[in-house]
XYZ file of C-alpha atoms in Angstrom:
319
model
C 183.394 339.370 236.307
C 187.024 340.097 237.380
C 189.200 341.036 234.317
C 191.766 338.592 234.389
C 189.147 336.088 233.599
C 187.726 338.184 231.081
C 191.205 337.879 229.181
C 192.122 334.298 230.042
C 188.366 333.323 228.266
C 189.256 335.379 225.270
C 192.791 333.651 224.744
C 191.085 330.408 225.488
C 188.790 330.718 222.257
C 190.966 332.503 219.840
C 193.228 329.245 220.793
C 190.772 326.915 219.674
C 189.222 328.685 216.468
C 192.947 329.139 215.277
C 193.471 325.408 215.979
C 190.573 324.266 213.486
C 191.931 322.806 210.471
C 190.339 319.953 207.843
C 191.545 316.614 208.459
C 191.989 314.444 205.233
C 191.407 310.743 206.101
C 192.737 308.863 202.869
C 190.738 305.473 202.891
C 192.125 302.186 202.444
C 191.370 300.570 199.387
C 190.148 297.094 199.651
C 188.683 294.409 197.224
C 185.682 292.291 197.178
C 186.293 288.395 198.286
C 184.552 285.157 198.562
C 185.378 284.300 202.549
C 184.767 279.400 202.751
C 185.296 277.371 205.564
C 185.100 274.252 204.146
C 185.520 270.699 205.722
C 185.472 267.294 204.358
C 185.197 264.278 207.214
C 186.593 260.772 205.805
C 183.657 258.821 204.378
C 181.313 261.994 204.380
C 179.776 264.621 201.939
C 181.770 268.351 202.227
C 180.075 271.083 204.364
C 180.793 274.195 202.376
C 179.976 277.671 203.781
C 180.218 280.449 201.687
C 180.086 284.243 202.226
C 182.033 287.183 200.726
C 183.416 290.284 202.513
C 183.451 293.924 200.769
C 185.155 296.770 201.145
C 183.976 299.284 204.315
C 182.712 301.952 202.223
C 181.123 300.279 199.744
C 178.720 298.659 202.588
C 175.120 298.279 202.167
C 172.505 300.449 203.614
C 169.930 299.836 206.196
C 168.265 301.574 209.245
C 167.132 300.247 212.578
C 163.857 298.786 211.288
C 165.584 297.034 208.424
C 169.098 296.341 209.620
C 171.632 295.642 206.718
C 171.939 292.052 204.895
C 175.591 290.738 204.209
C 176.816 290.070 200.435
C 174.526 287.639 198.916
C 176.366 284.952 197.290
C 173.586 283.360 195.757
C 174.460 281.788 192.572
C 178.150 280.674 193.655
C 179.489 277.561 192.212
C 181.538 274.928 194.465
C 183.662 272.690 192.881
C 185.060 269.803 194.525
C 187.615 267.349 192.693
C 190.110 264.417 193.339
C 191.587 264.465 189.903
C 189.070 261.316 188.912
C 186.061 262.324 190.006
C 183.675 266.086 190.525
C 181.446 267.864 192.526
C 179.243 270.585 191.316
C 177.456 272.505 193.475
C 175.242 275.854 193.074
C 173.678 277.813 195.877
C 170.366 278.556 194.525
C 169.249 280.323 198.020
C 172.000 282.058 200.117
C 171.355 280.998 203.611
C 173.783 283.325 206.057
C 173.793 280.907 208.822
C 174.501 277.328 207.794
C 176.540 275.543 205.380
C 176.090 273.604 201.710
C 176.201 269.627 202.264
C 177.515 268.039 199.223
C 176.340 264.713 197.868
C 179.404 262.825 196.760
C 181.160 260.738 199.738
C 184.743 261.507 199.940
C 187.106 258.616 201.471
C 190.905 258.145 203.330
C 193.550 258.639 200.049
C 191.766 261.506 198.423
C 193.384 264.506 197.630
C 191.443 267.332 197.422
C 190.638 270.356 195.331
C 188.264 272.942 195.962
C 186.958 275.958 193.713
C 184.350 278.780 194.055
C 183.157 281.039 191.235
C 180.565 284.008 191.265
C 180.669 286.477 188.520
C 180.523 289.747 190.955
C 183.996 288.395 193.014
C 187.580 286.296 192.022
C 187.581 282.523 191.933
C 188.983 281.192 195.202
C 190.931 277.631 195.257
C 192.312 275.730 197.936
C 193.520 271.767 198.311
C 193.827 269.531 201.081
C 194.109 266.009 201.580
C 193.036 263.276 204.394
C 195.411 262.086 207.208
C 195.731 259.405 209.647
C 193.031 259.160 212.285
C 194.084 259.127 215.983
C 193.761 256.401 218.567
C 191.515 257.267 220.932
C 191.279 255.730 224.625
C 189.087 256.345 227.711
C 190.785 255.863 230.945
C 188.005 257.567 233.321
C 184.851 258.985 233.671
C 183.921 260.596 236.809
C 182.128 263.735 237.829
C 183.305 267.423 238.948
C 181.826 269.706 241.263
C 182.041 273.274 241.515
C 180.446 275.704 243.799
C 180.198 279.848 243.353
C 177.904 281.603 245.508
C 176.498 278.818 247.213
C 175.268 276.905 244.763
C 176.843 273.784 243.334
C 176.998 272.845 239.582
C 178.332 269.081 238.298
C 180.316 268.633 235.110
C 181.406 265.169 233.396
C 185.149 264.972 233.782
C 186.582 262.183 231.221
C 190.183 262.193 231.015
C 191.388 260.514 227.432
C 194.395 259.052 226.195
C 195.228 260.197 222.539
C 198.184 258.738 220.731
C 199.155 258.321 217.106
C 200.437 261.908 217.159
C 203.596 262.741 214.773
C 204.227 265.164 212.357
C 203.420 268.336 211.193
C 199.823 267.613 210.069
C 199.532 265.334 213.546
C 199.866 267.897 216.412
C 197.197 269.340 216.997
C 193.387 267.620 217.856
C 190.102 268.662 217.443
C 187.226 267.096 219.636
C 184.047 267.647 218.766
C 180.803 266.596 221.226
C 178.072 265.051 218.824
C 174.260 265.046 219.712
C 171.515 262.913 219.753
C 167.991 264.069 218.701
C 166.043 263.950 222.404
C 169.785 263.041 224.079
C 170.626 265.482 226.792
C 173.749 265.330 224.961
C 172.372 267.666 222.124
C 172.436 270.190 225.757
C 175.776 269.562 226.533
C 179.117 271.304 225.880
C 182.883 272.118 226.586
C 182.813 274.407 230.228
C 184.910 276.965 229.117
C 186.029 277.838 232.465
C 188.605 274.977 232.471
C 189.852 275.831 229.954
C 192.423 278.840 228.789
C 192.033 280.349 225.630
C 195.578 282.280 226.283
C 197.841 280.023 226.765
C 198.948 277.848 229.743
C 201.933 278.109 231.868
C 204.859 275.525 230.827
C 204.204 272.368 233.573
C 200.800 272.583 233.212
C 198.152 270.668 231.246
C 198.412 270.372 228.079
C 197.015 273.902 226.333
C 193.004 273.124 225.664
C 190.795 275.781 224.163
C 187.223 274.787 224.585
C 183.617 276.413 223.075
C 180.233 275.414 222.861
C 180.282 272.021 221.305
C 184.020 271.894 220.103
C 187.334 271.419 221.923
C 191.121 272.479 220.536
C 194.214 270.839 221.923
C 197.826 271.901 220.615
C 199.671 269.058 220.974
C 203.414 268.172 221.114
C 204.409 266.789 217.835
C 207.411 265.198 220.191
C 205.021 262.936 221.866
C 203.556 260.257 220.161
C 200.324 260.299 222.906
C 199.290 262.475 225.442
C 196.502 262.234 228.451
C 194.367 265.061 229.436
C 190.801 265.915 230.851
C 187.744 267.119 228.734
C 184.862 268.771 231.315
C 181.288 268.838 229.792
C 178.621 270.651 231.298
C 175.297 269.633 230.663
C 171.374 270.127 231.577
C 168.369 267.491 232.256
C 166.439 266.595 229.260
C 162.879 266.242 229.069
C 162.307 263.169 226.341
C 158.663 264.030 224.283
C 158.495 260.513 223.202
C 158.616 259.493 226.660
C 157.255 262.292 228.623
C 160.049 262.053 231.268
C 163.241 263.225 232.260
C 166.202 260.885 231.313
C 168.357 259.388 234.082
C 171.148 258.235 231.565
C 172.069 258.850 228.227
C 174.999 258.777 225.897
C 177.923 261.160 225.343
C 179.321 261.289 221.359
C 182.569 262.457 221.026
C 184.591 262.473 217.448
C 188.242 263.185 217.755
C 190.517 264.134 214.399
C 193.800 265.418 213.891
C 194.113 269.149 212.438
C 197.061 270.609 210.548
C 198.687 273.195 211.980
C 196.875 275.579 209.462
C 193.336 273.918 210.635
C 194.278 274.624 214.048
C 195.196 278.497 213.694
C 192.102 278.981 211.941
C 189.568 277.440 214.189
C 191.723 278.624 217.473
C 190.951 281.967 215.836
C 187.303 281.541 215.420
C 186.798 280.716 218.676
C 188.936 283.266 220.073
C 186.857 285.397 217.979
C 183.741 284.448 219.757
C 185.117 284.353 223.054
C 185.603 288.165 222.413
C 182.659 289.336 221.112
C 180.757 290.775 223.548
C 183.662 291.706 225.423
C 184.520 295.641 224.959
C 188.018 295.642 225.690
C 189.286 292.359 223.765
C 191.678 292.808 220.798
C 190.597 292.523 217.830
C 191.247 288.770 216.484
C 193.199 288.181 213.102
C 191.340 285.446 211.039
C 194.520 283.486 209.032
C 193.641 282.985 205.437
C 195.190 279.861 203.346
C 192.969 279.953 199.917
C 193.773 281.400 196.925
C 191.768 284.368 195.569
C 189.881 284.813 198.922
C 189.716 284.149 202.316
C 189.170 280.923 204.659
C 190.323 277.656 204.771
C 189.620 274.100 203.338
C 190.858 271.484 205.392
C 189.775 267.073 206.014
C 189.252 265.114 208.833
C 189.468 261.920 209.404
C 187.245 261.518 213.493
C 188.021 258.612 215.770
C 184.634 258.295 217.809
C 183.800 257.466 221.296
C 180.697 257.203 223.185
C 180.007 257.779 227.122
C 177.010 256.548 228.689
C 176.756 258.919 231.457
C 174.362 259.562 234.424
C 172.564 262.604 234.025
C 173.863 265.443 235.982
C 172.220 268.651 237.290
C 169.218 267.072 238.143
C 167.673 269.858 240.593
C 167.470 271.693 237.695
C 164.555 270.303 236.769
C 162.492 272.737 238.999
C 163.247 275.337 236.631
């Protein structure tokens, strides 16, 4: 081997061994919380969910058999109040994936207190209150096509008129798409494709988020109504009762107005999920507005329409 490279190899690793050195990596400290998302509709019981977060290091263990459980919050204590009157709840059995469903019927004038205890974390607090419900209007129902690589797929295209906007806590809607039990409807959702989860371009429509079965629009609080499209994709259902495929059935949609709190914390969510399983998103901040933890507690007060729609997509009932 010529000699030059001889020397230029032995530089090379006395460079490197002389650059070793222990790196220090100080931790962050962080505290265990209770995380809630809690929402009370007018004239309904409160859907409570309630998880904790801990700190990174202190995580649990688990291998790929038996991959890791989150916090168990299993003997947490919900307390909901209007000054007169009190819910107690206890979560015997911590269930991950869905939320508590209270008991006591909540109603438009209400304001709202909410507190959860468990020994092992701090009490978290958090109060709303109910506000007006928006007026609601269909102008159109029609259909959309769109073709990619040759084949053609039909969405519902309802364009809405929402007024009774104003104010800070009435500028910003949530639309929700509510299922029957057999109705293709519990198949349907938002298209997220026409929608933009960024931002739109000033002169365009009005900025709509949508995901799965839930819609966000940032309104102008400037404007006391607005008009704007919703497109829902949805499948054929096959009715068991019946043994046959539907030809009709009916659209539920519930409209409510969110505060601007509400809004930035279920814009994040679904941000959130419209990032997870890509590899180069951002990571998504989750706003907090409770005391002593982390989430949100927030009323609605849903202005409901129904559609009675044809059903769409029907060659894909040879699949």
């Amino acid at each position: 081997m010529d000699k030059n490279v001889l020397i230029a190899l032995g530089l090379g690793a006395f460079v490197m061994l002389s650059c070793e050195r222990e790196i220090e990596f100080d931790k962050k400290e962080n505290h265990a919380q209770l995380t809630t998302h809690a929402t009370i509709e007018n004239g309904e019981a409160a859907r409570v969910f309630v998880s904790a977060v801990v700190p990174l290091y202190d995580q649990y263990s688990g291998s790929f058999d038996s991959p890791p459980k989150g916090p168990d919050v299993q003997g947490a204590e919900i307390s909901i109040s209007n000054g007169s009157r009190t819910e107690n709840i206890t979560i015997e059995e911590y269930d991950p994936y869905n939320s508590i469903v209270g008991t006591s019927i909540w109603k438009d004038g209400d304001q709202l207190s909410l507190r959860v205890q468990h020994p092992d974390y701090p009490t978290l607090t958090g109060t709303t209150r109910f506000h007006p419900k928006p007026v609601v209007e269909i102008l159109e129902v029609g259909v959309y096509e769109q073709t990619e690589y040759g084949y053609t797929q039909e969405f519902h295209r309802i364009r809405c008129r929402v007024s009774n906007f104003g104010g800070p806590n009435q500028s910003h809607l949530q639309i929700k798409l509510e299922g029957n039990k057999y109705g293709y409807s519990s198949l349907a959702s938002f298209d997220p494709r026409f929608f933009d989860p960024y931002g739109t371009d000033p002169g365009e429509e009005p900025r709509l988020i949508g995901m799965g079965r839930s819609a966000l629009f940032e309104g102008n609080p400037s404007s006391s109504e607005v008009d704007f499209y919703l497109y829902v994709s949805s499948q054929p259902y096959y009715n068991p009762e019946t043994s046959e495929y539907a030809e009709q059935d009916t659209l539920k949609f519930a409209y409510s107005f969110l505060t601007s709190e509400a809004y930035r914390f279920e814009t994040s969510l679904m941000l959130q999920e419209a990032n997870a399983y890509d590899l180069f998103s951002s990571a998504v901040r989750i706003p907090s507005y409770l005391e002593g933890g982390i989430g949100i507690v927030y009323t609605t007060n849903s202005a409901r329409e129904e559609i009675v729609a044809d059903v769409l997509n029907k060659d894909w009932r040879q699949f």
